[in-house]
Short mmCIF file of C-alpha atoms in Angstrom, two decimals:
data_model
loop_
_atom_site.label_atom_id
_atom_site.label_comp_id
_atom_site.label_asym_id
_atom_site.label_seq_id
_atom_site.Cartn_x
_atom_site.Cartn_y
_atom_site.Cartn_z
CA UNK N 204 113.55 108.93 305.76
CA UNK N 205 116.33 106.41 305.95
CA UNK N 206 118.63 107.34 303.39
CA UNK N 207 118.51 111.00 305.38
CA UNK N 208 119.24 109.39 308.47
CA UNK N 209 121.89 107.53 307.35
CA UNK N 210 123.10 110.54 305.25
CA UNK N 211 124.05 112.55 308.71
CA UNK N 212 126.92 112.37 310.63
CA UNK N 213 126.19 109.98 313.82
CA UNK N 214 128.00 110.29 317.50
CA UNK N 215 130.91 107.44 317.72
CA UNK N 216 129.64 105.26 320.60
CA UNK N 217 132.66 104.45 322.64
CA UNK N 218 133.71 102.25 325.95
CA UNK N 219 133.43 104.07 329.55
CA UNK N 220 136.73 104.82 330.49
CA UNK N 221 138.33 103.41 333.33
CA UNK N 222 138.31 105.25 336.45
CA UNK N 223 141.37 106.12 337.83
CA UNK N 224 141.19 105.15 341.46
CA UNK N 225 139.67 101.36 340.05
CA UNK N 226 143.02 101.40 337.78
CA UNK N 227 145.16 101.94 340.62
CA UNK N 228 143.43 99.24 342.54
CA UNK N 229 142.50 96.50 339.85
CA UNK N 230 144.90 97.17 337.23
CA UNK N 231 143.97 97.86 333.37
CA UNK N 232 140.52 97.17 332.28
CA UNK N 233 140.09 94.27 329.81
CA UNK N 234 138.52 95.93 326.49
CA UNK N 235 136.47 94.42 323.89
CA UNK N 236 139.28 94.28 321.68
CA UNK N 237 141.85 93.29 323.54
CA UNK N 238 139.15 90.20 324.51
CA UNK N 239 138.65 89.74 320.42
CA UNK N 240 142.26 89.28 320.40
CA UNK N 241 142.32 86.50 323.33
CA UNK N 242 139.55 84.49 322.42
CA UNK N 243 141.20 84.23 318.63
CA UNK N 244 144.56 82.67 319.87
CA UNK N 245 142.63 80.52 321.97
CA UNK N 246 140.51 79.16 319.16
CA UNK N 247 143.74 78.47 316.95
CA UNK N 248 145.12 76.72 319.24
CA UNK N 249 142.58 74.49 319.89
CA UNK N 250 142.68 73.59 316.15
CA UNK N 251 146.15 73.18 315.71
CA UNK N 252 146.00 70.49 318.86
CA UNK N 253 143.39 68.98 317.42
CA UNK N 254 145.05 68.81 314.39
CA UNK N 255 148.60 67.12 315.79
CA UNK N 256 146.02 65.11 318.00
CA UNK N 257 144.58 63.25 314.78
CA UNK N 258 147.99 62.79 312.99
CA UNK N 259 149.06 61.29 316.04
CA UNK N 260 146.74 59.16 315.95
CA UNK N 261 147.03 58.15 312.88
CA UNK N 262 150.68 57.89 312.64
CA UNK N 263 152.39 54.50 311.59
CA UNK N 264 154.27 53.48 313.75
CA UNK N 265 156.68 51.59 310.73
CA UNK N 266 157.36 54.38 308.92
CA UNK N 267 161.03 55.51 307.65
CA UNK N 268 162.36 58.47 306.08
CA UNK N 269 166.52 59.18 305.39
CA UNK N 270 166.51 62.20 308.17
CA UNK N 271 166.50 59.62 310.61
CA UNK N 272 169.59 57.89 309.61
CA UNK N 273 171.77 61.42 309.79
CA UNK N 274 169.60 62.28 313.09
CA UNK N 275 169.83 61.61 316.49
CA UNK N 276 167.30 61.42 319.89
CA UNK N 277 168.20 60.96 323.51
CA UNK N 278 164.90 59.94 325.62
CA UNK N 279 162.81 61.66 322.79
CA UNK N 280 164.89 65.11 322.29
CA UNK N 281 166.15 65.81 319.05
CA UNK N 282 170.46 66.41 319.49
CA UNK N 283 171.38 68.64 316.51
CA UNK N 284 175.10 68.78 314.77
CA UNK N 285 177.68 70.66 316.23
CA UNK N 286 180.16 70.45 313.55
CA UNK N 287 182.83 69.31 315.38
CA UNK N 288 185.27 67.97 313.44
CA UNK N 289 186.17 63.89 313.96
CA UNK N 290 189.12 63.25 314.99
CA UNK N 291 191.20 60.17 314.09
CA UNK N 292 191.97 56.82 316.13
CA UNK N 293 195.94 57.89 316.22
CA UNK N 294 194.79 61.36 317.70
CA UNK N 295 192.53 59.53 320.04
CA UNK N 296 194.55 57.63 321.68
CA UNK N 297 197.64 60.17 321.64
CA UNK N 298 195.38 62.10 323.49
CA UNK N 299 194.44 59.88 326.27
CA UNK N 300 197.81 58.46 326.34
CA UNK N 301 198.86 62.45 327.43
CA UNK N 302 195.75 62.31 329.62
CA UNK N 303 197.02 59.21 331.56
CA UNK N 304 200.63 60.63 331.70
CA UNK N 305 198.81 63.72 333.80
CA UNK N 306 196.83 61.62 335.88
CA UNK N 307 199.84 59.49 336.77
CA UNK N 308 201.87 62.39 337.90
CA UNK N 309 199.00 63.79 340.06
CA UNK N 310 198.79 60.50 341.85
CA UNK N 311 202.64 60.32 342.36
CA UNK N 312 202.38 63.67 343.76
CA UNK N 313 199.67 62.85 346.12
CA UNK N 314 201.02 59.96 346.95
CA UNK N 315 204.08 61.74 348.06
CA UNK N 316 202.24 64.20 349.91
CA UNK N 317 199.90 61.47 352.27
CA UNK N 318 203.31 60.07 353.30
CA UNK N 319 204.78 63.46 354.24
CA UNK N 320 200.96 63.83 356.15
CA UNK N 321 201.59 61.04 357.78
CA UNK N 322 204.61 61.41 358.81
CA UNK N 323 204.06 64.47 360.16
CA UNK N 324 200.66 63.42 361.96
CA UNK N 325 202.93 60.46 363.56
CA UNK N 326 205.62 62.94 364.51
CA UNK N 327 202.87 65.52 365.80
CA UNK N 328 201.23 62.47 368.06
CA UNK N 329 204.81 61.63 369.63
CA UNK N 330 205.30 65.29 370.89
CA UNK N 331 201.90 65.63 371.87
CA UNK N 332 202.58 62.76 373.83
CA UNK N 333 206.02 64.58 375.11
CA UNK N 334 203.60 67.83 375.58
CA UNK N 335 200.83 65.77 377.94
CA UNK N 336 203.64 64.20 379.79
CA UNK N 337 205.52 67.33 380.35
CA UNK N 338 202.28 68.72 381.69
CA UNK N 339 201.61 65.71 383.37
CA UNK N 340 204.66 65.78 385.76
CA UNK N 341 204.62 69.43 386.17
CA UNK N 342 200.99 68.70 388.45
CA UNK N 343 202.34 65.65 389.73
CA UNK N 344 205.66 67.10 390.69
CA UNK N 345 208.77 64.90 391.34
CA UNK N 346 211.28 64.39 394.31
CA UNK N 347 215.36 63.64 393.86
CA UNK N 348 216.84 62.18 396.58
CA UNK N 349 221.19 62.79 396.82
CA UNK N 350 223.28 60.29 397.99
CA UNK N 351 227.07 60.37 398.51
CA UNK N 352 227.80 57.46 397.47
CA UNK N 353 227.36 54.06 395.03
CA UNK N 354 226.87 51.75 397.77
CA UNK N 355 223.91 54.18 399.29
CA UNK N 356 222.83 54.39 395.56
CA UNK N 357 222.18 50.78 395.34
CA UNK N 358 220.94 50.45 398.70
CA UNK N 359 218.47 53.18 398.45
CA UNK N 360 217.15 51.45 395.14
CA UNK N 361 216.40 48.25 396.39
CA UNK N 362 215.14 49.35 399.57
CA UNK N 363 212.55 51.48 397.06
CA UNK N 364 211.68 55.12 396.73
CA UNK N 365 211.96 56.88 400.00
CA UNK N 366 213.26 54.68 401.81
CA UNK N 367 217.12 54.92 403.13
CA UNK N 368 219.23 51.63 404.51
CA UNK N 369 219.12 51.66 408.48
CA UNK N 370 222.32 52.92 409.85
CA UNK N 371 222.69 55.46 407.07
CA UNK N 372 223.55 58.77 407.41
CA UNK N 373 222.05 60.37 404.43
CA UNK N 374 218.89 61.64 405.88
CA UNK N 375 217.19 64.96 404.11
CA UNK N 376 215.59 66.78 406.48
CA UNK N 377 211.26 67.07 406.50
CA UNK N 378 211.67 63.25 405.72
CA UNK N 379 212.05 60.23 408.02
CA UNK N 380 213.27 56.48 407.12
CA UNK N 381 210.30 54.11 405.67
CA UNK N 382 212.83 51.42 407.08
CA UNK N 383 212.96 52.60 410.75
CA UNK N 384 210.85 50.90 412.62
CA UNK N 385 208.83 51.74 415.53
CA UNK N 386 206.56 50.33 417.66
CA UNK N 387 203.04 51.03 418.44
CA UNK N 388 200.62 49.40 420.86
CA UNK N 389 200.75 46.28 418.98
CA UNK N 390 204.52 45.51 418.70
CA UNK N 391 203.94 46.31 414.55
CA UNK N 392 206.79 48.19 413.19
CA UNK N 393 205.32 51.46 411.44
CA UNK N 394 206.35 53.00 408.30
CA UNK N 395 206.64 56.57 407.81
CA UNK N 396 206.01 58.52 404.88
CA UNK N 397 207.41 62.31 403.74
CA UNK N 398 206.24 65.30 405.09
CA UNK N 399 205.54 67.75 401.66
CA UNK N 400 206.76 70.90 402.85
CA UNK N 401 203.46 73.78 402.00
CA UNK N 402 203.83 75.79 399.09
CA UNK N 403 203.98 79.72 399.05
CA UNK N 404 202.10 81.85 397.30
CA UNK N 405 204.48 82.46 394.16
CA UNK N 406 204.71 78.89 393.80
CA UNK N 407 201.37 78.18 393.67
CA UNK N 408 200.94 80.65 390.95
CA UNK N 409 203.28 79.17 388.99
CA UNK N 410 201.76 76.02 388.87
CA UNK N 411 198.55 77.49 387.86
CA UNK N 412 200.19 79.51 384.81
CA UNK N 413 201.60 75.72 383.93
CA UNK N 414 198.43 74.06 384.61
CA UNK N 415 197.16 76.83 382.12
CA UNK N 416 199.97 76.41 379.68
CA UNK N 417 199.50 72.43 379.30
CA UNK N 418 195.49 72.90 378.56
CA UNK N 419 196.24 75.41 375.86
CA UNK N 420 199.06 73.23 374.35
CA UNK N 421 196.78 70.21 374.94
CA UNK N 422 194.14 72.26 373.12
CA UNK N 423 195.94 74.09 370.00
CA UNK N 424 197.83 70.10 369.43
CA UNK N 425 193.96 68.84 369.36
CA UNK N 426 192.92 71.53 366.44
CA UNK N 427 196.22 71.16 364.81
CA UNK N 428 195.60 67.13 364.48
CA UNK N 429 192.13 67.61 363.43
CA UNK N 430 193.30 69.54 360.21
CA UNK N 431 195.92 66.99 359.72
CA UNK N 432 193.55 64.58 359.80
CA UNK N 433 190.44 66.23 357.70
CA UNK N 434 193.79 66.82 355.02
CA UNK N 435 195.07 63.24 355.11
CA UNK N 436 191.26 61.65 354.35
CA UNK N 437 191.01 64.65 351.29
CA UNK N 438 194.46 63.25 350.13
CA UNK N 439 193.60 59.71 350.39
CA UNK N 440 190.30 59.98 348.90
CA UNK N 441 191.81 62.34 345.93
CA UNK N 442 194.28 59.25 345.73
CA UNK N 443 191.70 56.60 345.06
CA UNK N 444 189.75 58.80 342.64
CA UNK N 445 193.46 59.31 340.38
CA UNK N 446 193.84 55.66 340.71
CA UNK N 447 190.57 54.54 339.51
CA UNK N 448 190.59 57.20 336.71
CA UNK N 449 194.16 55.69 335.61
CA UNK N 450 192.89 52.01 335.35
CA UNK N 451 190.34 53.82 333.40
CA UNK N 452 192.29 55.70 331.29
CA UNK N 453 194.69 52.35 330.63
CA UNK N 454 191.53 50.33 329.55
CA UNK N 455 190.24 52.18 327.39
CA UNK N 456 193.71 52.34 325.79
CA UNK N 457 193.85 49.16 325.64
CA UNK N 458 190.55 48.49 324.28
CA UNK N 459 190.85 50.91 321.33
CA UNK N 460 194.97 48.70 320.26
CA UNK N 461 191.97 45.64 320.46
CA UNK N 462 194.84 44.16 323.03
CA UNK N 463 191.48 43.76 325.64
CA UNK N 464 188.15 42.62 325.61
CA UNK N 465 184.99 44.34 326.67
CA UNK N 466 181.48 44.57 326.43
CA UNK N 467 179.39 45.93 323.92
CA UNK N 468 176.51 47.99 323.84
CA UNK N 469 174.06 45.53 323.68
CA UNK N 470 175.26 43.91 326.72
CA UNK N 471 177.17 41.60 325.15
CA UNK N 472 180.81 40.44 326.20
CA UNK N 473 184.17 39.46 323.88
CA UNK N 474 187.17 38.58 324.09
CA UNK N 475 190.30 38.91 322.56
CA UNK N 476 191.64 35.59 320.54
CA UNK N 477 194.55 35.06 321.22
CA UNK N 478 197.04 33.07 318.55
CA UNK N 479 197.91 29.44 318.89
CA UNK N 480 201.35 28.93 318.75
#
């Protein structure tokens, strides 16, 4: 009976399929194969770390071979050949002497540049100084007094401003003499100042369009010295960088003529002897 079972043909049992809505919502369905597959990688790798775990281990920690001679490790990772050809001492130092002759230039020209900076930014603070003082008198205002002669000229400045001698005849009017004197109810002479005439209307618009004009000049000069200035500390700090790169540049020229002393990798410092005469 169970050689004619096994004689017939027998239905394939198969997975259940995946249903489509669960694939749109879960994804692919995990078979049994694809599981055989996972758990095999899984178990080799558990070997082969068990495996590098042991030899580790048991590694000695004294041991040599000749790879590590021609190899070489920075903090534990393995730097492989590039096969870049060595160069010589004499194209060394040709080379940095070219480098230094660059650098030097650079600084020159920077250096050049600051100065014009500065000079510029001192030049741009003396006629924004001219600008605020322009502006300045224009709200103020100012008053010129004519004379018609020296003698009233020298008079009229030691007397002070607005004042005229007594006895004179230059006398503007809308203005009475500081020097006149007149008494009150105490017997106290009094002093008089100018009457300011009033303004008309087109006058005080015009010194509203120059109050106007000296804040925007005030304001554009601010912006303008604040990119001078950002500029100048970019310049000066590029300048300090070329610098210290030249002094680096010259030691290390020096150091490979042996004209300098140093410090070697160990930490340790020498000196160049120097002959006794």
């Amino acid at each position: 009976m169970s050689s004619m079972r096994n004689a017939t043909q027998r239905r394939n049992h198969r997975e259940r399929g995946q249903p489509l809505e669960r694939e749109a919502r879960l994804g692919i369905l995990e078979k049994h194969k694809d599981y055989s597959l996972r758990s095999k990688n899984h178990n080799e790798n558990k070997k082969r770390l068990k495996i590098l775990r042991q030899k580790a281990a048991e590694r000695n920690p004294d041991e040599f071979s000749y790879g590590m001679l021609s190899r070489q490790s920075r903090k534990g990772q393995k730097l492989a050949d590039r096969q870049n050809p060595v160069l010589g001492q004499d194209v060394v130092k040709l080379s940095k002497t070219q480098d230094a002759a660059y650098v030097t230039t650079m600084l020159q020209k920077t250096k050049r540049a600051r100065a014009r900076l500065e000079q510029e930014f001192v030049l741009s603070e003396d006629q924004g100084a001219e600008v605020l003082g322009a502006s300045s008198s224009q709200e103020t205002g100012s008053h010129t007094v004519f004379v018609d002669s020296r003698e009233e000229q020298t008079q009229y400045k030691a007397a002070g401003e607005f004042a005229f001698p007594p006895g004179s005849a230059t006398r503007k009017p809308g203005y009475s003499s500081m020097n006149e004197e007149e008494d009150d109810s105490d017997g106290m002479p009094l002093m008089h100042s100018p009457k300011e005439a009033p303004k008309s209307r087109r006058a005080a618009e015009r010194q509203e369009l120059a109050l106007k004009q000296g804040k925007l000049l005030r304001k554009q000069h601010r912006k303008e010295q604040n990119a001078r200035r950002s500029k100048l500390a970019a310049l000066t700090a590029r300048e300090r960088d070329l610098f210290k790169a030249e002094n680096e540049l010259d030691l290390q020229r020096a150091k490979m003529s042996n004209s300098v002393g140093g410090t070697t990798k160990a930490g340790v410092k020498w000196k160049v002897r120097e002959r006794k005469k």
